[in-house]
JSON list of C-alpha atoms in Angstrom, two decimals:
[
{"chain": "E", "resi": 1, "resn": "MET", "atom": "CA", "xyz": [119.27, 71.97, 109.56]},
{"chain": "E", "resi": 2, "resn": "ARG", "atom": "CA", "xyz": [120.19, 75.02, 106.93]},
{"chain": "E", "resi": 3, "resn": "SER", "atom": "CA", "xyz": [118.74, 76.95, 109.35]},
{"chain": "E", "resi": 4, "resn": "LEU", "atom": "CA", "xyz": [121.59, 75.93, 112.11]},
{"chain": "E", "resi": 5, "resn": "ILE", "atom": "CA", "xyz": [124.39, 76.21, 110.02]},
{"chain": "E", "resi": 6, "resn": "LEU", "atom": "CA", "xyz": [122.99, 80.08, 108.98]},
{"chain": "E", "resi": 7, "resn": "LEU", "atom": "CA", "xyz": [123.08, 80.92, 113.35]},
{"chain": "E", "resi": 8, "resn": "LEU", "atom": "CA", "xyz": [125.97, 80.00, 113.10]},
{"chain": "E", "resi": 9, "resn": "ALA", "atom": "CA", "xyz": [127.59, 81.97, 110.17]},
{"chain": "E", "resi": 10, "resn": "LEU", "atom": "CA", "xyz": [126.44, 84.68, 111.34]},
{"chain": "E", "resi": 11, "resn": "ALA", "atom": "CA", "xyz": [127.54, 84.40, 115.29]},
{"chain": "E", "resi": 12, "resn": "PHE", "atom": "CA", "xyz": [130.38, 83.65, 113.43]},
{"chain": "E", "resi": 13, "resn": "VAL", "atom": "CA", "xyz": [130.36, 86.71, 111.30]},
{"chain": "E", "resi": 14, "resn": "SER", "atom": "CA", "xyz": [129.22, 89.36, 114.06]},
{"chain": "E", "resi": 15, "resn": "GLN", "atom": "CA", "xyz": [131.95, 87.43, 116.49]},
{"chain": "E", "resi": 16, "resn": "SER", "atom": "CA", "xyz": [135.04, 88.36, 114.26]},
{"chain": "E", "resi": 17, "resn": "GLY", "atom": "CA", "xyz": [132.85, 91.71, 113.62]},
{"chain": "E", "resi": 18, "resn": "PHE", "atom": "CA", "xyz": [133.86, 92.36, 117.52]},
{"chain": "E", "resi": 19, "resn": "ALA", "atom": "CA", "xyz": [137.35, 91.47, 117.74]},
{"chain": "E", "resi": 20, "resn": "ALA", "atom": "CA", "xyz": [138.18, 93.24, 114.62]},
{"chain": "E", "resi": 21, "resn": "ASP", "atom": "CA", "xyz": [136.90, 96.52, 117.16]},
{"chain": "E", "resi": 22, "resn": "PRO", "atom": "CA", "xyz": [140.29, 97.36, 119.12]},
{"chain": "E", "resi": 23, "resn": "GLY", "atom": "CA", "xyz": [138.14, 98.71, 122.09]},
{"chain": "E", "resi": 24, "resn": "ILE", "atom": "CA", "xyz": [139.92, 99.77, 125.48]},
{"chain": "E", "resi": 25, "resn": "PRO", "atom": "CA", "xyz": [143.62, 99.02, 125.39]},
{"chain": "E", "resi": 26, "resn": "ALA", "atom": "CA", "xyz": [144.57, 96.35, 128.22]},
{"chain": "E", "resi": 27, "resn": "PHE", "atom": "CA", "xyz": [148.39, 97.77, 129.45]},
{"chain": "E", "resi": 28, "resn": "SER", "atom": "CA", "xyz": [149.46, 101.38, 128.31]},
{"chain": "E", "resi": 29, "resn": "VAL", "atom": "CA", "xyz": [151.29, 103.96, 129.91]},
{"chain": "E", "resi": 30, "resn": "GLU", "atom": "CA", "xyz": [149.69, 107.78, 128.89]},
{"chain": "E", "resi": 31, "resn": "THR", "atom": "CA", "xyz": [152.73, 110.57, 130.82]},
{"chain": "E", "resi": 32, "resn": "GLY", "atom": "CA", "xyz": [150.60, 113.96, 131.10]},
{"chain": "E", "resi": 33, "resn": "ASP", "atom": "CA", "xyz": [151.95, 117.27, 130.80]},
{"chain": "E", "resi": 34, "resn": "ASN", "atom": "CA", "xyz": [152.73, 117.41, 134.10]},
{"chain": "E", "resi": 35, "resn": "GLY", "atom": "CA", "xyz": [154.83, 114.47, 134.18]},
{"chain": "E", "resi": 36, "resn": "ALA", "atom": "CA", "xyz": [152.65, 112.93, 135.88]},
{"chain": "E", "resi": 37, "resn": "GLN", "atom": "CA", "xyz": [151.29, 109.23, 134.51]},
{"chain": "E", "resi": 38, "resn": "THR", "atom": "CA", "xyz": [148.52, 107.44, 134.04]},
{"chain": "E", "resi": 39, "resn": "TYR", "atom": "CA", "xyz": [147.69, 103.38, 134.04]},
{"chain": "E", "resi": 40, "resn": "THR", "atom": "CA", "xyz": [145.30, 101.96, 132.52]},
{"chain": "E", "resi": 41, "resn": "LEU", "atom": "CA", "xyz": [141.98, 100.71, 134.38]},
{"chain": "E", "resi": 42, "resn": "THR", "atom": "CA", "xyz": [143.54, 96.71, 133.29]},
{"chain": "E", "resi": 43, "resn": "LEU", "atom": "CA", "xyz": [146.50, 97.25, 134.68]},
{"chain": "E", "resi": 44, "resn": "GLN", "atom": "CA", "xyz": [145.87, 99.36, 137.79]},
{"chain": "E", "resi": 45, "resn": "ILE", "atom": "CA", "xyz": [143.27, 96.03, 138.78]},
{"chain": "E", "resi": 46, "resn": "VAL", "atom": "CA", "xyz": [146.22, 94.01, 137.23]},
{"chain": "E", "resi": 47, "resn": "MET", "atom": "CA", "xyz": [148.64, 96.06, 140.48]},
{"chain": "E", "resi": 48, "resn": "LEU", "atom": "CA", "xyz": [145.70, 95.59, 143.01]},
{"chain": "E", "resi": 49, "resn": "MET", "atom": "CA", "xyz": [145.54, 91.28, 142.68]},
{"chain": "E", "resi": 50, "resn": "THR", "atom": "CA", "xyz": [148.99, 92.00, 143.23]},
{"chain": "E", "resi": 51, "resn": "LEU", "atom": "CA", "xyz": [149.28, 93.59, 146.38]},
{"chain": "E", "resi": 52, "resn": "ILE", "atom": "CA", "xyz": [146.59, 92.19, 147.72]},
{"chain": "E", "resi": 53, "resn": "THR", "atom": "CA", "xyz": [148.67, 88.85, 146.73]},
{"chain": "E", "resi": 54, "resn": "MET", "atom": "CA", "xyz": [151.16, 90.63, 149.16]},
{"chain": "E", "resi": 55, "resn": "LEU", "atom": "CA", "xyz": [148.99, 91.20, 152.39]},
{"chain": "E", "resi": 56, "resn": "PRO", "atom": "CA", "xyz": [148.85, 88.12, 154.52]},
{"chain": "E", "resi": 57, "resn": "ALA", "atom": "CA", "xyz": [152.83, 88.74, 154.03]},
{"chain": "E", "resi": 58, "resn": "ALA", "atom": "CA", "xyz": [152.36, 92.37, 155.34]},
{"chain": "E", "resi": 59, "resn": "LEU", "atom": "CA", "xyz": [150.19, 91.43, 158.02]},
{"chain": "E", "resi": 60, "resn": "MET", "atom": "CA", "xyz": [152.33, 89.36, 159.20]},
{"chain": "E", "resi": 61, "resn": "MET", "atom": "CA", "xyz": [155.57, 91.49, 158.55]},
{"chain": "E", "resi": 62, "resn": "LEU", "atom": "CA", "xyz": [154.66, 94.79, 159.06]},
{"chain": "E", "resi": 63, "resn": "THR", "atom": "CA", "xyz": [152.19, 95.15, 161.81]},
{"chain": "E", "resi": 64, "resn": "ALA", "atom": "CA", "xyz": [151.95, 94.02, 165.57]},
{"chain": "E", "resi": 65, "resn": "PHE", "atom": "CA", "xyz": [151.17, 90.39, 164.49]},
{"chain": "E", "resi": 66, "resn": "THR", "atom": "CA", "xyz": [154.51, 89.28, 165.58]},
{"chain": "E", "resi": 67, "resn": "ARG", "atom": "CA", "xyz": [154.88, 90.54, 168.56]},
{"chain": "E", "resi": 68, "resn": "ILE", "atom": "CA", "xyz": [151.60, 89.04, 169.83]},
{"chain": "E", "resi": 69, "resn": "ILE", "atom": "CA", "xyz": [151.29, 86.58, 168.15]},
{"chain": "E", "resi": 70, "resn": "ILE", "atom": "CA", "xyz": [154.95, 85.65, 170.24]},
{"chain": "E", "resi": 71, "resn": "VAL", "atom": "CA", "xyz": [153.77, 87.22, 173.26]},
{"chain": "E", "resi": 72, "resn": "LEU", "atom": "CA", "xyz": [150.89, 85.08, 173.17]},
{"chain": "E", "resi": 73, "resn": "SER", "atom": "CA", "xyz": [152.41, 81.71, 172.02]},
{"chain": "E", "resi": 74, "resn": "ILE", "atom": "CA", "xyz": [154.83, 81.37, 174.96]},
{"chain": "E", "resi": 75, "resn": "LEU", "atom": "CA", "xyz": [152.69, 82.07, 178.07]},
{"chain": "E", "resi": 76, "resn": "ARG", "atom": "CA", "xyz": [150.87, 79.15, 176.47]},
{"chain": "E", "resi": 77, "resn": "GLN", "atom": "CA", "xyz": [153.93, 77.02, 177.29]},
{"chain": "E", "resi": 78, "resn": "ALA", "atom": "CA", "xyz": [154.63, 79.24, 179.96]},
{"chain": "E", "resi": 79, "resn": "ILE", "atom": "CA", "xyz": [150.86, 77.94, 180.97]},
{"chain": "E", "resi": 80, "resn": "GLY", "atom": "CA", "xyz": [151.78, 74.16, 180.10]},
{"chain": "E", "resi": 81, "resn": "LEU", "atom": "CA", "xyz": [149.03, 73.96, 178.45]},
{"chain": "E", "resi": 82, "resn": "MET", "atom": "CA", "xyz": [149.66, 72.51, 175.54]},
{"chain": "E", "resi": 83, "resn": "GLN", "atom": "CA", "xyz": [146.70, 72.85, 173.02]},
{"chain": "E", "resi": 84, "resn": "ALA", "atom": "CA", "xyz": [145.17, 75.46, 175.61]},
{"chain": "E", "resi": 85, "resn": "PRO", "atom": "CA", "xyz": [144.11, 78.14, 174.20]},
{"chain": "E", "resi": 86, "resn": "SER", "atom": "CA", "xyz": [144.56, 76.20, 170.28]},
{"chain": "E", "resi": 87, "resn": "SER", "atom": "CA", "xyz": [146.71, 77.64, 167.61]},
{"chain": "E", "resi": 88, "resn": "GLN", "atom": "CA", "xyz": [142.97, 78.79, 165.93]},
{"chain": "E", "resi": 89, "resn": "VAL", "atom": "CA", "xyz": [141.87, 80.99, 168.42]},
{"chain": "E", "resi": 90, "resn": "LEU", "atom": "CA", "xyz": [145.83, 82.25, 169.74]},
{"chain": "E", "resi": 91, "resn": "ILE", "atom": "CA", "xyz": [146.11, 83.60, 165.75]},
{"chain": "E", "resi": 92, "resn": "GLY", "atom": "CA", "xyz": [142.00, 85.46, 165.81]},
{"chain": "E", "resi": 93, "resn": "LEU", "atom": "CA", "xyz": [143.49, 87.11, 169.64]},
{"chain": "E", "resi": 94, "resn": "ALA", "atom": "CA", "xyz": [146.95, 87.98, 167.03]},
{"chain": "E", "resi": 95, "resn": "LEU", "atom": "CA", "xyz": [145.03, 89.29, 163.87]},
{"chain": "E", "resi": 96, "resn": "PHE", "atom": "CA", "xyz": [142.23, 91.33, 166.02]},
{"chain": "E", "resi": 97, "resn": "LEU", "atom": "CA", "xyz": [144.05, 92.80, 168.80]},
{"chain": "E", "resi": 98, "resn": "THR", "atom": "CA", "xyz": [146.29, 93.89, 166.02]},
{"chain": "E", "resi": 99, "resn": "PHE", "atom": "CA", "xyz": [143.70, 95.35, 163.84]},
{"chain": "E", "resi": 100, "resn": "PHE", "atom": "CA", "xyz": [142.92, 97.42, 167.70]},
{"chain": "E", "resi": 101, "resn": "ILE", "atom": "CA", "xyz": [146.52, 98.55, 167.95]},
{"chain": "E", "resi": 102, "resn": "MET", "atom": "CA", "xyz": [147.01, 99.61, 163.90]},
{"chain": "E", "resi": 103, "resn": "ALA", "atom": "CA", "xyz": [143.66, 100.93, 163.55]},
{"chain": "E", "resi": 104, "resn": "PRO", "atom": "CA", "xyz": [144.46, 104.68, 163.62]},
{"chain": "E", "resi": 105, "resn": "VAL", "atom": "CA", "xyz": [147.47, 103.52, 160.67]},
{"chain": "E", "resi": 106, "resn": "PHE", "atom": "CA", "xyz": [144.44, 102.39, 159.05]},
{"chain": "E", "resi": 107, "resn": "GLN", "atom": "CA", "xyz": [142.84, 105.70, 158.92]},
{"chain": "E", "resi": 108, "resn": "GLN", "atom": "CA", "xyz": [145.07, 107.63, 157.89]},
{"chain": "E", "resi": 109, "resn": "ILE", "atom": "CA", "xyz": [146.58, 105.24, 155.46]},
{"chain": "E", "resi": 110, "resn": "TYR", "atom": "CA", "xyz": [142.05, 105.23, 154.03]},
{"chain": "E", "resi": 111, "resn": "ASP", "atom": "CA", "xyz": [142.04, 109.39, 154.29]},
{"chain": "E", "resi": 112, "resn": "ASP", "atom": "CA", "xyz": [145.61, 110.14, 153.20]},
{"chain": "E", "resi": 113, "resn": "SER", "atom": "CA", "xyz": [145.69, 107.78, 150.15]},
{"chain": "E", "resi": 114, "resn": "VAL", "atom": "CA", "xyz": [142.89, 105.19, 149.60]},
{"chain": "E", "resi": 115, "resn": "LEU", "atom": "CA", "xyz": [140.04, 107.99, 149.99]},
{"chain": "E", "resi": 116, "resn": "PRO", "atom": "CA", "xyz": [141.69, 110.83, 147.49]},
{"chain": "E", "resi": 117, "resn": "TYR", "atom": "CA", "xyz": [141.99, 107.74, 145.20]},
{"chain": "E", "resi": 118, "resn": "ILE", "atom": "CA", "xyz": [139.00, 106.95, 144.71]},
{"chain": "E", "resi": 119, "resn": "GLU", "atom": "CA", "xyz": [137.58, 110.51, 143.93]},
{"chain": "E", "resi": 120, "resn": "GLU", "atom": "CA", "xyz": [139.92, 110.55, 141.26]},
{"chain": "E", "resi": 121, "resn": "LYS", "atom": "CA", "xyz": [141.81, 113.07, 142.95]},
{"chain": "E", "resi": 122, "resn": "ILE", "atom": "CA", "xyz": [145.37, 111.70, 143.46]},
{"chain": "E", "resi": 123, "resn": "GLU", "atom": "CA", "xyz": [146.74, 108.91, 140.54]},
{"chain": "E", "resi": 124, "resn": "MET", "atom": "CA", "xyz": [148.33, 104.96, 142.25]},
{"chain": "E", "resi": 125, "resn": "PRO", "atom": "CA", "xyz": [152.00, 106.81, 142.16]},
{"chain": "E", "resi": 126, "resn": "GLU", "atom": "CA", "xyz": [150.76, 108.98, 144.74]},
{"chain": "E", "resi": 127, "resn": "ALA", "atom": "CA", "xyz": [148.18, 107.46, 147.14]},
{"chain": "E", "resi": 128, "resn": "PHE", "atom": "CA", "xyz": [150.86, 104.32, 147.32]},
{"chain": "E", "resi": 129, "resn": "GLU", "atom": "CA", "xyz": [153.99, 107.02, 148.20]},
{"chain": "E", "resi": 130, "resn": "LYS", "atom": "CA", "xyz": [151.25, 108.01, 150.97]},
{"chain": "E", "resi": 131, "resn": "ALA", "atom": "CA", "xyz": [150.00, 105.17, 152.42]},
{"chain": "E", "resi": 132, "resn": "GLN", "atom": "CA", "xyz": [153.40, 104.49, 153.19]},
{"chain": "E", "resi": 133, "resn": "GLY", "atom": "CA", "xyz": [154.25, 107.22, 154.84]},
{"chain": "E", "resi": 134, "resn": "PRO", "atom": "CA", "xyz": [151.82, 106.36, 157.72]},
{"chain": "E", "resi": 135, "resn": "ILE", "atom": "CA", "xyz": [153.16, 102.72, 158.16]},
{"chain": "E", "resi": 136, "resn": "ARG", "atom": "CA", "xyz": [156.61, 104.34, 157.92]},
{"chain": "E", "resi": 137, "resn": "GLU", "atom": "CA", "xyz": [156.06, 105.70, 160.97]},
{"chain": "E", "resi": 138, "resn": "PHE", "atom": "CA", "xyz": [154.86, 103.37, 162.61]},
{"chain": "E", "resi": 139, "resn": "MET", "atom": "CA", "xyz": [157.16, 100.75, 161.65]},
{"chain": "E", "resi": 140, "resn": "MET", "atom": "CA", "xyz": [160.07, 103.30, 163.42]},
{"chain": "E", "resi": 141, "resn": "ALA", "atom": "CA", "xyz": [158.78, 104.03, 166.37]},
{"chain": "E", "resi": 142, "resn": "GLN", "atom": "CA", "xyz": [159.46, 100.22, 167.17]},
{"chain": "E", "resi": 143, "resn": "THR", "atom": "CA", "xyz": [162.88, 100.04, 165.15]},
{"chain": "E", "resi": 144, "resn": "ARG", "atom": "CA", "xyz": [165.98, 100.14, 168.17]},
{"chain": "E", "resi": 145, "resn": "GLU", "atom": "CA", "xyz": [168.95, 102.12, 166.20]},
{"chain": "E", "resi": 146, "resn": "THR", "atom": "CA", "xyz": [171.43, 99.88, 166.35]},
{"chain": "E", "resi": 147, "resn": "ASP", "atom": "CA", "xyz": [169.63, 97.12, 164.54]},
{"chain": "E", "resi": 148, "resn": "LEU", "atom": "CA", "xyz": [168.99, 99.16, 162.18]},
{"chain": "E", "resi": 149, "resn": "ASP", "atom": "CA", "xyz": [172.89, 100.27, 161.65]},
{"chain": "E", "resi": 150, "resn": "MET", "atom": "CA", "xyz": [173.72, 96.86, 161.64]},
{"chain": "E", "resi": 151, "resn": "PHE", "atom": "CA", "xyz": [171.77, 96.14, 157.94]},
{"chain": "E", "resi": 152, "resn": "ALA", "atom": "CA", "xyz": [172.55, 99.89, 156.87]},
{"chain": "E", "resi": 153, "resn": "LYS", "atom": "CA", "xyz": [176.64, 98.54, 157.65]},
{"chain": "E", "resi": 154, "resn": "ILE", "atom": "CA", "xyz": [175.35, 95.21, 155.92]},
{"chain": "E", "resi": 155, "resn": "SER", "atom": "CA", "xyz": [174.04, 96.65, 152.83]},
{"chain": "E", "resi": 156, "resn": "GLY", "atom": "CA", "xyz": [176.16, 99.27, 152.22]},
{"chain": "E", "resi": 157, "resn": "ASN", "atom": "CA", "xyz": [174.17, 102.22, 152.86]},
{"chain": "E", "resi": 158, "resn": "LYS", "atom": "CA", "xyz": [175.79, 104.69, 155.18]},
{"chain": "E", "resi": 159, "resn": "GLY", "atom": "CA", "xyz": [174.27, 107.77, 153.58]},
{"chain": "E", "resi": 160, "resn": "ILE", "atom": "CA", "xyz": [171.45, 107.88, 155.38]},
{"chain": "E", "resi": 161, "resn": "GLU", "atom": "CA", "xyz": [170.30, 111.29, 156.36]},
{"chain": "E", "resi": 162, "resn": "GLY", "atom": "CA", "xyz": [166.70, 110.38, 158.28]},
{"chain": "E", "resi": 163, "resn": "PRO", "atom": "CA", "xyz": [164.55, 109.41, 159.00]},
{"chain": "E", "resi": 164, "resn": "GLU", "atom": "CA", "xyz": [162.76, 109.62, 155.90]},
{"chain": "E", "resi": 165, "resn": "SER", "atom": "CA", "xyz": [165.60, 108.12, 153.81]},
{"chain": "E", "resi": 166, "resn": "ILE", "atom": "CA", "xyz": [166.04, 105.06, 154.23]},
{"chain": "E", "resi": 167, "resn": "PRO", "atom": "CA", "xyz": [164.64, 102.55, 151.99]},
{"chain": "E", "resi": 168, "resn": "PHE", "atom": "CA", "xyz": [161.97, 99.80, 152.88]},
{"chain": "E", "resi": 169, "resn": "SER", "atom": "CA", "xyz": [164.30, 97.23, 151.94]},
{"chain": "E", "resi": 170, "resn": "LEU", "atom": "CA", "xyz": [166.65, 98.33, 155.12]},
{"chain": "E", "resi": 171, "resn": "LEU", "atom": "CA", "xyz": [163.62, 99.27, 157.38]},
{"chain": "E", "resi": 172, "resn": "ILE", "atom": "CA", "xyz": [161.50, 96.07, 157.02]},
{"chain": "E", "resi": 173, "resn": "PRO", "atom": "CA", "xyz": [164.23, 93.85, 158.52]},
{"chain": "E", "resi": 174, "resn": "SER", "atom": "CA", "xyz": [165.37, 95.68, 160.91]},
{"chain": "E", "resi": 175, "resn": "PHE", "atom": "CA", "xyz": [161.35, 96.24, 161.61]},
{"chain": "E", "resi": 176, "resn": "ILE", "atom": "CA", "xyz": [161.69, 92.63, 162.38]},
{"chain": "E", "resi": 177, "resn": "THR", "atom": "CA", "xyz": [164.45, 92.04, 164.65]},
{"chain": "E", "resi": 178, "resn": "SER", "atom": "CA", "xyz": [163.48, 94.31, 166.64]},
{"chain": "E", "resi": 179, "resn": "GLU", "atom": "CA", "xyz": [159.48, 93.59, 166.46]},
{"chain": "E", "resi": 180, "resn": "LEU", "atom": "CA", "xyz": [161.55, 89.22, 167.28]},
{"chain": "E", "resi": 181, "resn": "LYS", "atom": "CA", "xyz": [163.35, 91.14, 170.47]},
{"chain": "E", "resi": 182, "resn": "THR", "atom": "CA", "xyz": [161.15, 93.21, 172.44]},
{"chain": "E", "resi": 183, "resn": "ALA", "atom": "CA", "xyz": [158.53, 90.08, 172.04]},
{"chain": "E", "resi": 184, "resn": "PHE", "atom": "CA", "xyz": [160.63, 87.71, 174.00]},
{"chain": "E", "resi": 185, "resn": "GLN", "atom": "CA", "xyz": [161.65, 90.43, 176.31]},
{"chain": "E", "resi": 186, "resn": "ILE", "atom": "CA", "xyz": [157.82, 90.49, 177.37]},
{"chain": "E", "resi": 187, "resn": "GLY", "atom": "CA", "xyz": [158.24, 86.60, 177.13]},
{"chain": "E", "resi": 188, "resn": "PHE", "atom": "CA", "xyz": [160.84, 86.63, 179.60]},
{"chain": "E", "resi": 189, "resn": "LEU", "atom": "CA", "xyz": [159.99, 88.85, 182.74]},
{"chain": "E", "resi": 190, "resn": "ILE", "atom": "CA", "xyz": [156.20, 87.02, 181.60]},
{"chain": "E", "resi": 191, "resn": "TYR", "atom": "CA", "xyz": [157.58, 82.85, 181.61]},
{"chain": "E", "resi": 192, "resn": "ILE", "atom": "CA", "xyz": [159.34, 84.11, 185.21]},
{"chain": "E", "resi": 193, "resn": "PRO", "atom": "CA", "xyz": [156.29, 83.91, 187.54]},
{"chain": "E", "resi": 194, "resn": "PHE", "atom": "CA", "xyz": [155.21, 80.59, 186.08]},
{"chain": "E", "resi": 195, "resn": "LEU", "atom": "CA", "xyz": [159.23, 79.31, 186.56]},
{"chain": "E", "resi": 196, "resn": "VAL", "atom": "CA", "xyz": [159.09, 79.61, 190.49]},
{"chain": "E", "resi": 197, "resn": "ILE", "atom": "CA", "xyz": [155.82, 78.63, 190.94]},
{"chain": "E", "resi": 198, "resn": "ASP", "atom": "CA", "xyz": [157.13, 74.27, 189.06]},
{"chain": "E", "resi": 199, "resn": "LEU", "atom": "CA", "xyz": [160.64, 74.95, 191.06]},
{"chain": "E", "resi": 200, "resn": "VAL", "atom": "CA", "xyz": [158.52, 75.85, 193.95]},
{"chain": "E", "resi": 201, "resn": "VAL", "atom": "CA", "xyz": [156.03, 72.40, 193.45]},
{"chain": "E", "resi": 202, "resn": "ALA", "atom": "CA", "xyz": [159.32, 70.51, 192.21]},
{"chain": "E", "resi": 203, "resn": "SER", "atom": "CA", "xyz": [160.87, 71.16, 195.73]},
{"chain": "E", "resi": 204, "resn": "VAL", "atom": "CA", "xyz": [158.12, 70.10, 197.62]},
{"chain": "E", "resi": 205, "resn": "LEU", "atom": "CA", "xyz": [157.47, 66.67, 195.88]},
{"chain": "E", "resi": 206, "resn": "MET", "atom": "CA", "xyz": [161.61, 66.78, 196.47]},
{"chain": "E", "resi": 207, "resn": "ALA", "atom": "CA", "xyz": [161.58, 66.90, 199.63]},
{"chain": "E", "resi": 208, "resn": "MET", "atom": "CA", "xyz": [158.82, 64.73, 200.55]},
{"chain": "E", "resi": 209, "resn": "GLY", "atom": "CA", "xyz": [160.47, 61.70, 198.67]},
{"chain": "E", "resi": 210, "resn": "MET", "atom": "CA", "xyz": [157.58, 62.13, 195.09]},
{"chain": "E", "resi": 211, "resn": "MET", "atom": "CA", "xyz": [159.62, 61.50, 193.14]},
{"chain": "E", "resi": 212, "resn": "MET", "atom": "CA", "xyz": [158.51, 59.93, 190.95]},
{"chain": "E", "resi": 213, "resn": "LEU", "atom": "CA", "xyz": [155.48, 62.04, 190.91]},
{"chain": "E", "resi": 214, "resn": "SER", "atom": "CA", "xyz": [154.94, 65.01, 188.03]},
{"chain": "E", "resi": 215, "resn": "PRO", "atom": "CA", "xyz": [155.55, 68.19, 189.14]},
{"chain": "E", "resi": 216, "resn": "MET", "atom": "CA", "xyz": [153.70, 70.20, 186.26]},
{"chain": "E", "resi": 217, "resn": "MET", "atom": "CA", "xyz": [150.77, 68.02, 186.90]},
{"chain": "E", "resi": 218, "resn": "ILE", "atom": "CA", "xyz": [151.01, 69.05, 190.31]},
{"chain": "E", "resi": 219, "resn": "SER", "atom": "CA", "xyz": [152.41, 72.63, 189.64]},
{"chain": "E", "resi": 220, "resn": "LEU", "atom": "CA", "xyz": [149.00, 73.81, 186.82]},
{"chain": "E", "resi": 221, "resn": "PRO", "atom": "CA", "xyz": [146.17, 74.37, 189.33]},
{"chain": "E", "resi": 222, "resn": "PHE", "atom": "CA", "xyz": [148.27, 76.16, 190.43]},
{"chain": "E", "resi": 223, "resn": "LYS", "atom": "CA", "xyz": [149.30, 78.07, 187.71]},
{"chain": "E", "resi": 224, "resn": "ILE", "atom": "CA", "xyz": [145.56, 78.60, 186.57]},
{"chain": "E", "resi": 225, "resn": "MET", "atom": "CA", "xyz": [144.74, 79.96, 190.01]},
{"chain": "E", "resi": 226, "resn": "LEU", "atom": "CA", "xyz": [147.61, 82.06, 189.67]},
{"chain": "E", "resi": 227, "resn": "PHE", "atom": "CA", "xyz": [146.75, 83.74, 185.64]},
{"chain": "E", "resi": 228, "resn": "VAL", "atom": "CA", "xyz": [143.42, 84.11, 187.21]},
{"chain": "E", "resi": 229, "resn": "LEU", "atom": "CA", "xyz": [143.66, 85.68, 189.80]},
{"chain": "E", "resi": 230, "resn": "VAL", "atom": "CA", "xyz": [145.89, 87.96, 188.99]},
{"chain": "E", "resi": 231, "resn": "ASP", "atom": "CA", "xyz": [143.03, 88.73, 186.06]},
{"chain": "E", "resi": 232, "resn": "GLY", "atom": "CA", "xyz": [146.50, 87.56, 183.79]},
{"chain": "E", "resi": 233, "resn": "TRP", "atom": "CA", "xyz": [144.85, 88.54, 179.64]},
{"chain": "E", "resi": 234, "resn": "ALA", "atom": "CA", "xyz": [144.02, 90.99, 181.06]},
{"chain": "E", "resi": 235, "resn": "LEU", "atom": "CA", "xyz": [147.85, 92.83, 181.88]},
{"chain": "E", "resi": 236, "resn": "ILE", "atom": "CA", "xyz": [148.01, 90.42, 178.75]},
{"chain": "E", "resi": 237, "resn": "MET", "atom": "CA", "xyz": [146.29, 92.65, 176.69]},
{"chain": "E", "resi": 238, "resn": "GLY", "atom": "CA", "xyz": [146.18, 95.49, 178.04]},
{"chain": "E", "resi": 239, "resn": "THR", "atom": "CA", "xyz": [150.60, 95.66, 178.06]},
{"chain": "E", "resi": 240, "resn": "LEU", "atom": "CA", "xyz": [150.70, 94.02, 174.60]},
{"chain": "E", "resi": 241, "resn": "ALA", "atom": "CA", "xyz": [148.43, 97.15, 173.84]},
{"chain": "E", "resi": 242, "resn": "SER", "atom": "CA", "xyz": [149.86, 99.76, 175.80]},
{"chain": "E", "resi": 243, "resn": "SER", "atom": "CA", "xyz": [153.91, 99.36, 174.29]},
{"chain": "E", "resi": 244, "resn": "PHE", "atom": "CA", "xyz": [153.77, 99.92, 171.37]},
{"chain": "E", "resi": 245, "resn": "TYR", "atom": "CA", "xyz": [152.33, 103.54, 172.37]},
{"chain": "E", "resi": 246, "resn": "ILE", "atom": "CA", "xyz": [154.49, 104.20, 174.66]}
]
């Protein structure tokens, strides 16, 4: 019993001694001679974890994901298949197509920002600033000027000189609005052929006096056959991918 008490006492003393050691400061910012700020590793990890929590929203709103998932959802509804492909399949398809489209942008971010930061050639603020360049260039290429002007008038930012001076708080809503417009325009063009088939089938059934029979039940095989014959999936995926590079 005495040996156990002695061991506990020694452990308490040793822990107290370690606690007295100041160790590595958790949160501190050091300013260099050239004005650059250096953050401690703990603070960098906190900032990195905060950015990781924003990745799902950034992936959906700042990339090609929004346009792709809306077009695929409209396509499924136009065909008349409410559960095939399932929502999980559509999201996975949109996700991997987004990675394919955004691969050049992600590669440029890695080469210009992530890799120099890992090699300790640049600090985190400079790496974050360089990472914005490829994303800004991609978003600007897909954003309509009318949407930028609208949000600029709402926010009161009338002194914008060029694309580089547009803040992200203005560019993000403009980009999302433009993506929604483009997605619904593509979806409208996709919907028209299937709508024509529905109208033809409904007219034929009405002329035959079969008004109690659902036109959707008869037109569904014809719409699937049309989609397969024209190689619809290749057309849809190819059109979506090429729409970001025109």
